[in-house]
Short mmCIF file of C-alpha atoms in Angstrom, two decimals:
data_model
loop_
_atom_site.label_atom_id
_atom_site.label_comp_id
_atom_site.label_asym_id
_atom_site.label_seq_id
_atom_site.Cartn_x
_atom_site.Cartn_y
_atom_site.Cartn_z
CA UNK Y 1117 28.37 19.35 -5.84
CA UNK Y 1118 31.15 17.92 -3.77
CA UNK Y 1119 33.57 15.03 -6.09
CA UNK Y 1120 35.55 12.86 -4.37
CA UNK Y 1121 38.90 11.45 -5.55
CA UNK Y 1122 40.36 8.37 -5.22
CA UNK Y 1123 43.95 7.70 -5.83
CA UNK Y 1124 47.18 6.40 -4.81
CA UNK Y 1125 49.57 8.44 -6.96
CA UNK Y 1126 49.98 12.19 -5.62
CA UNK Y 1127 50.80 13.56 -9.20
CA UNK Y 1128 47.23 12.39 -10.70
CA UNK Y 1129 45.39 13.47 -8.05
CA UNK Y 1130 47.28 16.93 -8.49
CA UNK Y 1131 46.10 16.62 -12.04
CA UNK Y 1132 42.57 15.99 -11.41
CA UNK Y 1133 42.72 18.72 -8.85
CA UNK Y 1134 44.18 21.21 -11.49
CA UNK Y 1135 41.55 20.42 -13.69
CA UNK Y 1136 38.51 20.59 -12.11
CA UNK Y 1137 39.84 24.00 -10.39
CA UNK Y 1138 39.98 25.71 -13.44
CA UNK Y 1139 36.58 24.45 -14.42
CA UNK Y 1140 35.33 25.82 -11.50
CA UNK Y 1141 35.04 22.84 -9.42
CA UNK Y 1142 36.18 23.62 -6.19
CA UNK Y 1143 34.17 21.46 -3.90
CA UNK Y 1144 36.42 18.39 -3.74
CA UNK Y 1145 38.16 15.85 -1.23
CA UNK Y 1146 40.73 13.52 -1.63
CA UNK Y 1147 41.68 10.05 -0.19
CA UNK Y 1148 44.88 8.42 -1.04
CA UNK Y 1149 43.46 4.68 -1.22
CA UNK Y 1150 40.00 2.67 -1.29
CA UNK Y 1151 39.78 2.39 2.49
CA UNK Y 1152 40.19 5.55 3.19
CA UNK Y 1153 37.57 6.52 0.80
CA UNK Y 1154 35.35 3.79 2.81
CA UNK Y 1155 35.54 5.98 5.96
CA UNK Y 1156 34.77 9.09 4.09
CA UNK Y 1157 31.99 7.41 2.80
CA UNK Y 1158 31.04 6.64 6.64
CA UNK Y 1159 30.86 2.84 6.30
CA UNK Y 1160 31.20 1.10 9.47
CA UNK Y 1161 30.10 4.14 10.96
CA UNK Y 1162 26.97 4.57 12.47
CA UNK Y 1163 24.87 7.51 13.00
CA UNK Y 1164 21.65 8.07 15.08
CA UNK Y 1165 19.34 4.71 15.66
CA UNK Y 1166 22.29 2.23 14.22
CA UNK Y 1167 21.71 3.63 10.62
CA UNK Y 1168 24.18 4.37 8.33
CA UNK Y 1169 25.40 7.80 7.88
CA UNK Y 1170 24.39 9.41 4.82
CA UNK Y 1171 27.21 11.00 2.93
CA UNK Y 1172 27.29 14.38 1.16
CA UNK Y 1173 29.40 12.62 -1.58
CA UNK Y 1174 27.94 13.58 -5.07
CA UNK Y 1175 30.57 11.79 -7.65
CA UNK Y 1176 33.81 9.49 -6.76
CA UNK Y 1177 36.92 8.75 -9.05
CA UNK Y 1178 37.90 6.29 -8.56
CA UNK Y 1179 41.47 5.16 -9.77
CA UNK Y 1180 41.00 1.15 -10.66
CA UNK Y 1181 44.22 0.05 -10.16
CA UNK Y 1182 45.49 0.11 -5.99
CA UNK Y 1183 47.07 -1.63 -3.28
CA UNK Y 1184 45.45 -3.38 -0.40
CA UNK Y 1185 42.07 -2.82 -2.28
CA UNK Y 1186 41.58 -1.98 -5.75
CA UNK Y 1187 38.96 0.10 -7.80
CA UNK Y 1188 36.75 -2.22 -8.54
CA UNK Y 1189 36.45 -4.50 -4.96
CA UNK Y 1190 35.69 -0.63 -3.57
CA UNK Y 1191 32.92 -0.25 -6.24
CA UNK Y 1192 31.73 -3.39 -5.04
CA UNK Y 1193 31.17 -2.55 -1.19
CA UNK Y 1194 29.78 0.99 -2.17
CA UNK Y 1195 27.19 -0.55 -4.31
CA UNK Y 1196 26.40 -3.14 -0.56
CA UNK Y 1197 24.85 0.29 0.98
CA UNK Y 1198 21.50 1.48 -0.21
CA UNK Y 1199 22.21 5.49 0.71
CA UNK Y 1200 25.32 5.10 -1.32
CA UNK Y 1201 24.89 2.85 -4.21
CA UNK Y 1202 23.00 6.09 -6.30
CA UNK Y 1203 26.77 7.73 -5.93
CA UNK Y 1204 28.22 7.65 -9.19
CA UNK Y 1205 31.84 6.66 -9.74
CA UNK Y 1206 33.67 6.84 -12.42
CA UNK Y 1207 37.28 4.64 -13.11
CA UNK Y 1208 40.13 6.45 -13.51
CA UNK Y 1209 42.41 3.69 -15.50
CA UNK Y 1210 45.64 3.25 -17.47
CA UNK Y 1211 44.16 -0.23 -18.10
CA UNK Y 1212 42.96 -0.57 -21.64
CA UNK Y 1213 41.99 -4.30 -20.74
CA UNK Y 1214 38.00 -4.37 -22.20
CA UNK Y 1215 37.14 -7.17 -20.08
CA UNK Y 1216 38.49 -5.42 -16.75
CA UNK Y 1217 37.10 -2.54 -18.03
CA UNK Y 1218 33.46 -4.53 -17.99
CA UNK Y 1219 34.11 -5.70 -14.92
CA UNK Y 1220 34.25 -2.45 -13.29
CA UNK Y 1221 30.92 -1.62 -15.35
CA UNK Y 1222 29.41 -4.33 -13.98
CA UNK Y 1223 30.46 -3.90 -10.10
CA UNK Y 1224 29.07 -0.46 -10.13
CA UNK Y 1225 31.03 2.53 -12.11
CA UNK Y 1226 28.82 4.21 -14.32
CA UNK Y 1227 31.83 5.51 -16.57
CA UNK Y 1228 35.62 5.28 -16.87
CA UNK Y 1229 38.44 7.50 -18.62
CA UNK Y 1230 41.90 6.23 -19.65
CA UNK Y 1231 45.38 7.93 -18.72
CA UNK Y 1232 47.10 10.02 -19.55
CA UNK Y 1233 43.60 12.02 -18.37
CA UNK Y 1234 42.26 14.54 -21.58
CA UNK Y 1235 41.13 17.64 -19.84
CA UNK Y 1236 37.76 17.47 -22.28
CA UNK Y 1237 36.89 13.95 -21.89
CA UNK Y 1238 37.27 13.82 -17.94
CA UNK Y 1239 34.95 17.02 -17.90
CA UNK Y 1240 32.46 15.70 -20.45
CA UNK Y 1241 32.10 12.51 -18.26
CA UNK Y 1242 31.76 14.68 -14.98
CA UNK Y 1243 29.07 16.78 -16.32
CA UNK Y 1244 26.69 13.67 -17.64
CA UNK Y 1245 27.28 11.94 -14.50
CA UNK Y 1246 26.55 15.30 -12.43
CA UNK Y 1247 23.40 15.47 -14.43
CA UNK Y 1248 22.58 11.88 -14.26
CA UNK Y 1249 22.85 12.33 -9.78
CA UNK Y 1250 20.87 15.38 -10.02
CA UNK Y 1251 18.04 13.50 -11.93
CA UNK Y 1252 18.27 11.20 -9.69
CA UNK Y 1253 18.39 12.86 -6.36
CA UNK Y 1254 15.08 14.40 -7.84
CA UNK Y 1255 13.40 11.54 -9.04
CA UNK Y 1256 14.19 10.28 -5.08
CA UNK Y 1257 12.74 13.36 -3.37
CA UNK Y 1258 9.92 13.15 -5.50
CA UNK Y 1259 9.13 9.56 -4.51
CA UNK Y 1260 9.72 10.32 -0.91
CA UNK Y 1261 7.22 13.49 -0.96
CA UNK Y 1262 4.85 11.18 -2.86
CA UNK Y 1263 5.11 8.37 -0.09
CA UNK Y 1264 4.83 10.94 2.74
CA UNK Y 1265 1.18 11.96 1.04
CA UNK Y 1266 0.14 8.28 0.64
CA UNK Y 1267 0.68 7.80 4.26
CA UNK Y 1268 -1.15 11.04 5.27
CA UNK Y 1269 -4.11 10.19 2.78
CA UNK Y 1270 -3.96 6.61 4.51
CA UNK Y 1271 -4.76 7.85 7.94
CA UNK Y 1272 -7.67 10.03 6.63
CA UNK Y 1273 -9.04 7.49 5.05
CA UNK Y 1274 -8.94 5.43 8.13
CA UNK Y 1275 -10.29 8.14 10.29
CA UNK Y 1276 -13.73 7.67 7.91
CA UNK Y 1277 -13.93 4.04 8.93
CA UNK Y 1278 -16.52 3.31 11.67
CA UNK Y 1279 -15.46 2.71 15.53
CA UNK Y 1280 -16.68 -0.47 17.40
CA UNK Y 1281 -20.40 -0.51 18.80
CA UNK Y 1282 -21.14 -2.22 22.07
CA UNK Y 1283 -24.55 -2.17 23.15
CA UNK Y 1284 -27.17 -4.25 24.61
CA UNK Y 1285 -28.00 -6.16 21.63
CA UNK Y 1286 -26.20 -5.17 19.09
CA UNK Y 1287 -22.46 -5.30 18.58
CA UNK Y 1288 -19.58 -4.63 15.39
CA UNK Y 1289 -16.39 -4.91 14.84
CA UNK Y 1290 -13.53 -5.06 12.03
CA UNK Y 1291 -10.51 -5.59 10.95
CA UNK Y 1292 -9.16 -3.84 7.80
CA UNK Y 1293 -5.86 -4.84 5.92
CA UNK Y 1294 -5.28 -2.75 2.90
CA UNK Y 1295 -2.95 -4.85 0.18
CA UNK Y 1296 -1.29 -1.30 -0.14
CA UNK Y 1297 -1.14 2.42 1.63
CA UNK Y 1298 -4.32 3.39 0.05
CA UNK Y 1299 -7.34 1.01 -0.10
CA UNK Y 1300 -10.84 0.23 -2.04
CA UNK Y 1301 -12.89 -1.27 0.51
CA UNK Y 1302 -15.05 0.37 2.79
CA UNK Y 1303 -17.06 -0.17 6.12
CA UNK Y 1304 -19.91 1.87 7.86
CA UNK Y 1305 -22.46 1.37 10.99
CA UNK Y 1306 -25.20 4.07 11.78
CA UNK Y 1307 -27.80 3.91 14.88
CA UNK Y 1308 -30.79 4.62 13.52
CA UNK Y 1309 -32.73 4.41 16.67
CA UNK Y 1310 -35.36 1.78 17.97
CA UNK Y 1311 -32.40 -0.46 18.28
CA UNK Y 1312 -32.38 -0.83 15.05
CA UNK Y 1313 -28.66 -0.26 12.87
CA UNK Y 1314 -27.68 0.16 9.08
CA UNK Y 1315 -24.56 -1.40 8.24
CA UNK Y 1316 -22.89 -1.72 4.88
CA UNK Y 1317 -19.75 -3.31 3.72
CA UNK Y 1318 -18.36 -2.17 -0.04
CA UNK Y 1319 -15.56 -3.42 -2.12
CA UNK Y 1320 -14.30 -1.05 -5.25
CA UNK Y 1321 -12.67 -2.23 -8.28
CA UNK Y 1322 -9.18 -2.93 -7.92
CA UNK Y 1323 -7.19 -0.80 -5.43
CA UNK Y 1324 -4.43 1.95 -4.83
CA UNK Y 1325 -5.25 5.79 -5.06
CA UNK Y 1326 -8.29 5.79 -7.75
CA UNK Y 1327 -10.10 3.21 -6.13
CA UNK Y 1328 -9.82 5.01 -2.72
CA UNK Y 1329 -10.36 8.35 -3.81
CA UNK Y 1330 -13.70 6.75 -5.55
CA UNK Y 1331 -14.41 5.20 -1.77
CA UNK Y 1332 -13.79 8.62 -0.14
CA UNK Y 1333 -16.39 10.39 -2.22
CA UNK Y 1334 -18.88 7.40 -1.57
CA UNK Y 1335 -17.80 8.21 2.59
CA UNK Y 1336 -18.55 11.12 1.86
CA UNK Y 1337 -22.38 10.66 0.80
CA UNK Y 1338 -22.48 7.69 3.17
CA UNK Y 1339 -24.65 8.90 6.12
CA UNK Y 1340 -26.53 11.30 4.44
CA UNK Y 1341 -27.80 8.72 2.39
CA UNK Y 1342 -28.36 6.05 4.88
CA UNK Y 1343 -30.31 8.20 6.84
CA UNK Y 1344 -32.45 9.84 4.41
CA UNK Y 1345 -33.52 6.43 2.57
CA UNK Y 1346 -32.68 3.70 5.07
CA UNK Y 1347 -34.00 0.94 3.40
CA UNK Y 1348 -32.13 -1.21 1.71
CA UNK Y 1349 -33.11 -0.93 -1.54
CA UNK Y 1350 -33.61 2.87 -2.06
CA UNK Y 1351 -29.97 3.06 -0.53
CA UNK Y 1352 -28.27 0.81 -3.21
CA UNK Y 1353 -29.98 2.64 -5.53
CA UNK Y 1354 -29.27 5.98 -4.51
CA UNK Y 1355 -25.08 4.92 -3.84
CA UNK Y 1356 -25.77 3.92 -7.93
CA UNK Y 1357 -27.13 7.33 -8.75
CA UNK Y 1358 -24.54 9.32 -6.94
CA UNK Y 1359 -22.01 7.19 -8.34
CA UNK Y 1360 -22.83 7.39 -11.46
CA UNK Y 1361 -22.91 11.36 -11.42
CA UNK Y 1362 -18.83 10.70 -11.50
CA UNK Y 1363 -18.30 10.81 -14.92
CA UNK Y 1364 -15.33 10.95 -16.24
CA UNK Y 1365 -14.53 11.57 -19.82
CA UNK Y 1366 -12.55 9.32 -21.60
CA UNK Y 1367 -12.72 6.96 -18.87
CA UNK Y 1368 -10.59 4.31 -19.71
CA UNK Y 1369 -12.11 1.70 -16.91
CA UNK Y 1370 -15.38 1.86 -15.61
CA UNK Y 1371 -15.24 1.20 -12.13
CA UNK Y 1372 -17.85 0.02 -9.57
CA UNK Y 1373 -18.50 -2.07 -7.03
CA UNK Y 1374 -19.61 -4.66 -4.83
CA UNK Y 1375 -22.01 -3.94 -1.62
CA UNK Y 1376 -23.88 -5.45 1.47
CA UNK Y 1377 -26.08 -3.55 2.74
CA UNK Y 1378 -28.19 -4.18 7.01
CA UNK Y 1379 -30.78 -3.02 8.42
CA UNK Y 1380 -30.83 -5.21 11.43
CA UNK Y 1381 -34.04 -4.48 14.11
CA UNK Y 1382 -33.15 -6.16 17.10
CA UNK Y 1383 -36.39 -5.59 18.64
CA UNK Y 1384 -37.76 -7.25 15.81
CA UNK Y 1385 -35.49 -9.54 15.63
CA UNK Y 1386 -35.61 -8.78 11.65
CA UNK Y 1387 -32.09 -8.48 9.13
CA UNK Y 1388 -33.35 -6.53 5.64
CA UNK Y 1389 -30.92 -6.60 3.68
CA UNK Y 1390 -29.32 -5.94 -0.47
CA UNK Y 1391 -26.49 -7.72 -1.75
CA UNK Y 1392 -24.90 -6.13 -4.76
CA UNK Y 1393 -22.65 -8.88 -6.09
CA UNK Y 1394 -20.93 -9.12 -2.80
CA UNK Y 1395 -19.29 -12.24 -1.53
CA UNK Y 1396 -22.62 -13.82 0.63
CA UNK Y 1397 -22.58 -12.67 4.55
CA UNK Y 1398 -22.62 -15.59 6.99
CA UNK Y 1399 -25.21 -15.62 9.79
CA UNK Y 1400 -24.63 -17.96 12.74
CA UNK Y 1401 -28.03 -18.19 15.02
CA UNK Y 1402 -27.48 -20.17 18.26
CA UNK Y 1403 -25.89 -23.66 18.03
CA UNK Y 1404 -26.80 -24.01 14.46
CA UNK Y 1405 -22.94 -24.75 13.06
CA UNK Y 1406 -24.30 -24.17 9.38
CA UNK Y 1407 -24.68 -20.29 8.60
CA UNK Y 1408 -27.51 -18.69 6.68
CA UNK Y 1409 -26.01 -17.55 3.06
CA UNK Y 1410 -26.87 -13.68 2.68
CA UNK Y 1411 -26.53 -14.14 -1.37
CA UNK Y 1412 -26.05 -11.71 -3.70
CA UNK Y 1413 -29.59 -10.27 -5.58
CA UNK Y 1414 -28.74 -7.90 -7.78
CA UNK Y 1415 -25.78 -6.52 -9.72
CA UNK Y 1416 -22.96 -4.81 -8.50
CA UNK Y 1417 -23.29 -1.13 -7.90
CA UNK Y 1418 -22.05 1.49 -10.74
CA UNK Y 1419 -22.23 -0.88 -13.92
CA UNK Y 1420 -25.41 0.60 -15.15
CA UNK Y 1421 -27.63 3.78 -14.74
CA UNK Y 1422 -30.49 1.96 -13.18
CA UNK Y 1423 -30.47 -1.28 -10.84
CA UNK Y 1424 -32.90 -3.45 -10.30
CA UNK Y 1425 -33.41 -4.79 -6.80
CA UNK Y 1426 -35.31 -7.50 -4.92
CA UNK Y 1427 -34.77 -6.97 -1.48
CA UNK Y 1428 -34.58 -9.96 1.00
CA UNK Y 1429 -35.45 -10.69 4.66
CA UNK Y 1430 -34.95 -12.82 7.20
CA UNK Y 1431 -35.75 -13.35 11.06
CA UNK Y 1432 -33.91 -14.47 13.91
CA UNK Y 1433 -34.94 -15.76 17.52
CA UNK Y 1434 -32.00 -16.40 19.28
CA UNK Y 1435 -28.44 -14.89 19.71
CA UNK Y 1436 -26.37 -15.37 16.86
CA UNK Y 1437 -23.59 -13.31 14.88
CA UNK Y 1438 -23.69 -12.08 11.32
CA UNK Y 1439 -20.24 -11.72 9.12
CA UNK Y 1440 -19.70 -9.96 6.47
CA UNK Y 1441 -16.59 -9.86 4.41
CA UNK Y 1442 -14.54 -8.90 1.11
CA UNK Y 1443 -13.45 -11.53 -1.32
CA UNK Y 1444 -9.71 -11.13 -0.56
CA UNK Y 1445 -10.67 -13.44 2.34
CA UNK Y 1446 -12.25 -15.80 0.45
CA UNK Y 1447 -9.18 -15.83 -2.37
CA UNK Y 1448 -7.28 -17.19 1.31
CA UNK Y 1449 -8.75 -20.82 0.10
CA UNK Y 1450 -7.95 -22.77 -2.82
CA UNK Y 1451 -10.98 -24.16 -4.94
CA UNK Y 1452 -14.60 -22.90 -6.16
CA UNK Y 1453 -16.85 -20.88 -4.17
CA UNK Y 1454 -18.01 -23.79 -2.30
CA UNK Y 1455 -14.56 -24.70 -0.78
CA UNK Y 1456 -13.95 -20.97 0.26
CA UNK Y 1457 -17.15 -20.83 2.12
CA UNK Y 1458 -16.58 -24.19 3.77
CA UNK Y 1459 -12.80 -22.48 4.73
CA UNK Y 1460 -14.99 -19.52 6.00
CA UNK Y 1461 -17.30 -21.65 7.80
CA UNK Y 1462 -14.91 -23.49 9.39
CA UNK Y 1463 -13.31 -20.59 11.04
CA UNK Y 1464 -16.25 -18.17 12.03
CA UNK Y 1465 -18.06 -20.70 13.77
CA UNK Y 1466 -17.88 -21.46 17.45
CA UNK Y 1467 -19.42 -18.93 19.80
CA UNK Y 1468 -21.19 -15.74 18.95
CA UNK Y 1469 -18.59 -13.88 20.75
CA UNK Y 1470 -15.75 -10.98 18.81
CA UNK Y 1471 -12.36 -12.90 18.87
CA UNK Y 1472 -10.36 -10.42 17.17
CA UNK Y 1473 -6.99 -12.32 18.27
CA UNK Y 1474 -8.63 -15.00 16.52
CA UNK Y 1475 -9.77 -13.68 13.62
CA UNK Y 1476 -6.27 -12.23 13.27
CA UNK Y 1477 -4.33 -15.40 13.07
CA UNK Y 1478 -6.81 -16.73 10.55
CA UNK Y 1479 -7.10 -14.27 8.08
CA UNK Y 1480 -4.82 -11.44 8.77
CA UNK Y 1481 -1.49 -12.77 9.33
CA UNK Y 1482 0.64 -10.59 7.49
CA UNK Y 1483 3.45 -12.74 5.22
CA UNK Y 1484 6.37 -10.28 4.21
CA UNK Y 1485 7.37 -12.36 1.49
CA UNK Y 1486 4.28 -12.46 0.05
CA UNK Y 1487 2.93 -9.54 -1.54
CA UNK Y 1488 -0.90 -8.84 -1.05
CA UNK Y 1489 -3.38 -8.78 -3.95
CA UNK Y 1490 -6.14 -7.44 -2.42
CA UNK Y 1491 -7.63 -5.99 0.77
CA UNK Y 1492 -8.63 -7.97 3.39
CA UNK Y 1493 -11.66 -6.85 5.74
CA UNK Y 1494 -13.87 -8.51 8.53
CA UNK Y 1495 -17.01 -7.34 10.05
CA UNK Y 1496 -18.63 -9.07 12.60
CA UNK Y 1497 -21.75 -8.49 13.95
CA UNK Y 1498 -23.08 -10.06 17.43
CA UNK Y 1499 -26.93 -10.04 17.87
CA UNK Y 1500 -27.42 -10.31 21.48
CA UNK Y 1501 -30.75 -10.85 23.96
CA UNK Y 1502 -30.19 -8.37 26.64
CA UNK Y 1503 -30.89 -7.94 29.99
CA UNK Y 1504 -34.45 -6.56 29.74
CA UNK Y 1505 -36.34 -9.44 27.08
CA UNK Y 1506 -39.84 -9.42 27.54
#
């Protein structure tokens, strides 16, 4: 532990010194006024990249009364700097003034002692301040090591998300904006051959690490179960039964969630589909500026042991793209449901095409001073003709 002090008058310093030597407390520099403790500190000095240089500083005292700058201005600029502000620094004062003893409270100090300095108090208030940074310092690492894992789970939980598909006839895309590192929303394409494609979109409960860790496992049963069942409806209900094997005692929320679910045969020309309480998918088919709703038909996935499902169908002829989406882009527009799927409407239409630039102006723009409430994520699927129709 290395103390700074900070004082004008040689003889306290020498007393401070004294003291802390024969408590052991050898680790110590000295600096005979406020701006000299400043460049000790390394303010206005700049390391690597233009950052501030951290200091190896562990406690300042600080004497309150000095010339040029006193105590409690210094207290002020240290507490300016975020990699020195958890420093603590306590007043060394002959003032017995309350209300400039506040003041230096206030503008930083965590503690003071008076003069004539006792040898018990001064160590007593060393030691709980000692404490205090060491608590602290841990408390910091801790949070550090825990955003360093956050990040890391982040990118494997990306790496589960499905690449782009261009072929002939068929064609997806996304874009994925988590409201924080870890996310509860979930995308998915398979082939399943005969040009025809699965594709599911899923929104968990809430979000942050349980509802991603609850997505991972379903990633994790994902394929298997779309190609075992393919169907629509035997693969809602299988996610439900596999879901539903996660029980967790004492479960204070029961999570589930909300699903769309393709299988889109474009030699058929044929979309089957199950939507589990998930915002309706949009389906633009040639110049038709009005979209086909792909409404929910059943309940959303995990509330109950059994679900009951009426599939749905529908055909196309022409080209056309299909959209599919989580309700933190519909929360984008103010109003009922009907307003945010005119909003939706308005935007997706125009050309069967993937504008991702455009889709990211619309609904992805990232505000910094406005924090997110909820994922944000885009599929869009173009249904083309091909070069070989019959």
């Amino acid at each position: 532990m290395k103390i700074l002090i900070v004082d004008d008058n040689p003889t306290n310093v020498i007393i401070i010194r004294e003291i802390l030597k024969k408590e052991d407390y050898r680790n110590f520099i000295t600096a005979s006024s406020a701006k000299e403790m400043l460049k000790l500190l390394g303010i206005g000095a700049e390391g690597e990249n233009g950052r501030q240089r951290a200091s190896d500083i562990d406690l300042i005292l600080l004497d309150m009364m000095m010339p040029e700058m006193d105590g409690i201005e210094a207290c002020r600029v240290v507490q300016q700097y975020d990699h020195l502000k958890d420093i603590p620094i306590i007043m060394v004062t002959a003032v017995g003034d309350s209300k400039k003893l506040a003041e230096a409270l206030d503008a930083g100090a965590v503690d003071y002692v008076t003069k004539p300095i006792n040898k018990v108090e001064l160590m007593a208030r060393i030691r709980l301040a000692l404490r205090l940074k060491r608590e602290k310092d841990w408390h910091k690492e801790r949070d550090q090591r825990i955003q360093d894992e956050l990040k890391l789970a982040a990118l494997v939980q990306n790496a589960v998300l499905s690449l782009p598909v261009m072929d002939e006839t068929f064609e997806v895309h996304a874009i994925y904006q988590p409201s924080f590192e870890l996310a509860g929303d979930l995308y998915a394409w398979y082939p399943l051959g005969d040009g025809r494609y699965a594709v599911i979109l899923l929104d968990m409960m809430g979000h942050g690490i349980s509802s991603s860790l609850f997505c991972m496992f379903l990633a994790s049963v994902l394929k298997d179960t779309v190609t075992t069942y393919v169907e629509p409806e035997k693969v809602i209900q299988e996610l439900n039964r596999r879901f539903n094997q996660l029980y967790i005692e004492k479960q204070l929320v029961q999570y589930y969630f909300t699903a769309i679910y393709l299988v889109i045969d474009t030699r058929m020309k044929r979309i089957d589909y199950v939507n589990a309480g998930h915002p309706p998918a949009l389906f633009f088919e040639g110049e038709a500026k009005q979209p086909v709703l792909l409404e929910s038909n059943c309940h959303p996935v995990g509330l109950f042991d059994r679900i009951d499902i009426l599939p749905q169908s529908l055909s196309f002829e022409e080209e056309g793209h299909l959209v599919l989406y989580t309700d933190g882009l519909l929360e984008m527009a103010e109003g009922e449901q009907e307003d945010q799927l005119r909003f939706m409407t308005e935007h997706l239409n125009g050309g069967h095409e993937w504008r991702e630039e455009a889709m990211r102006d619309v609904f992805f723009v990232d505000d910094s001073n406005q924090e997110r409430d909820d994922d944000k994520c885009l599929v869009w699927i173009s249904l083309k003709e091909g070069t070989d129709k019959e």
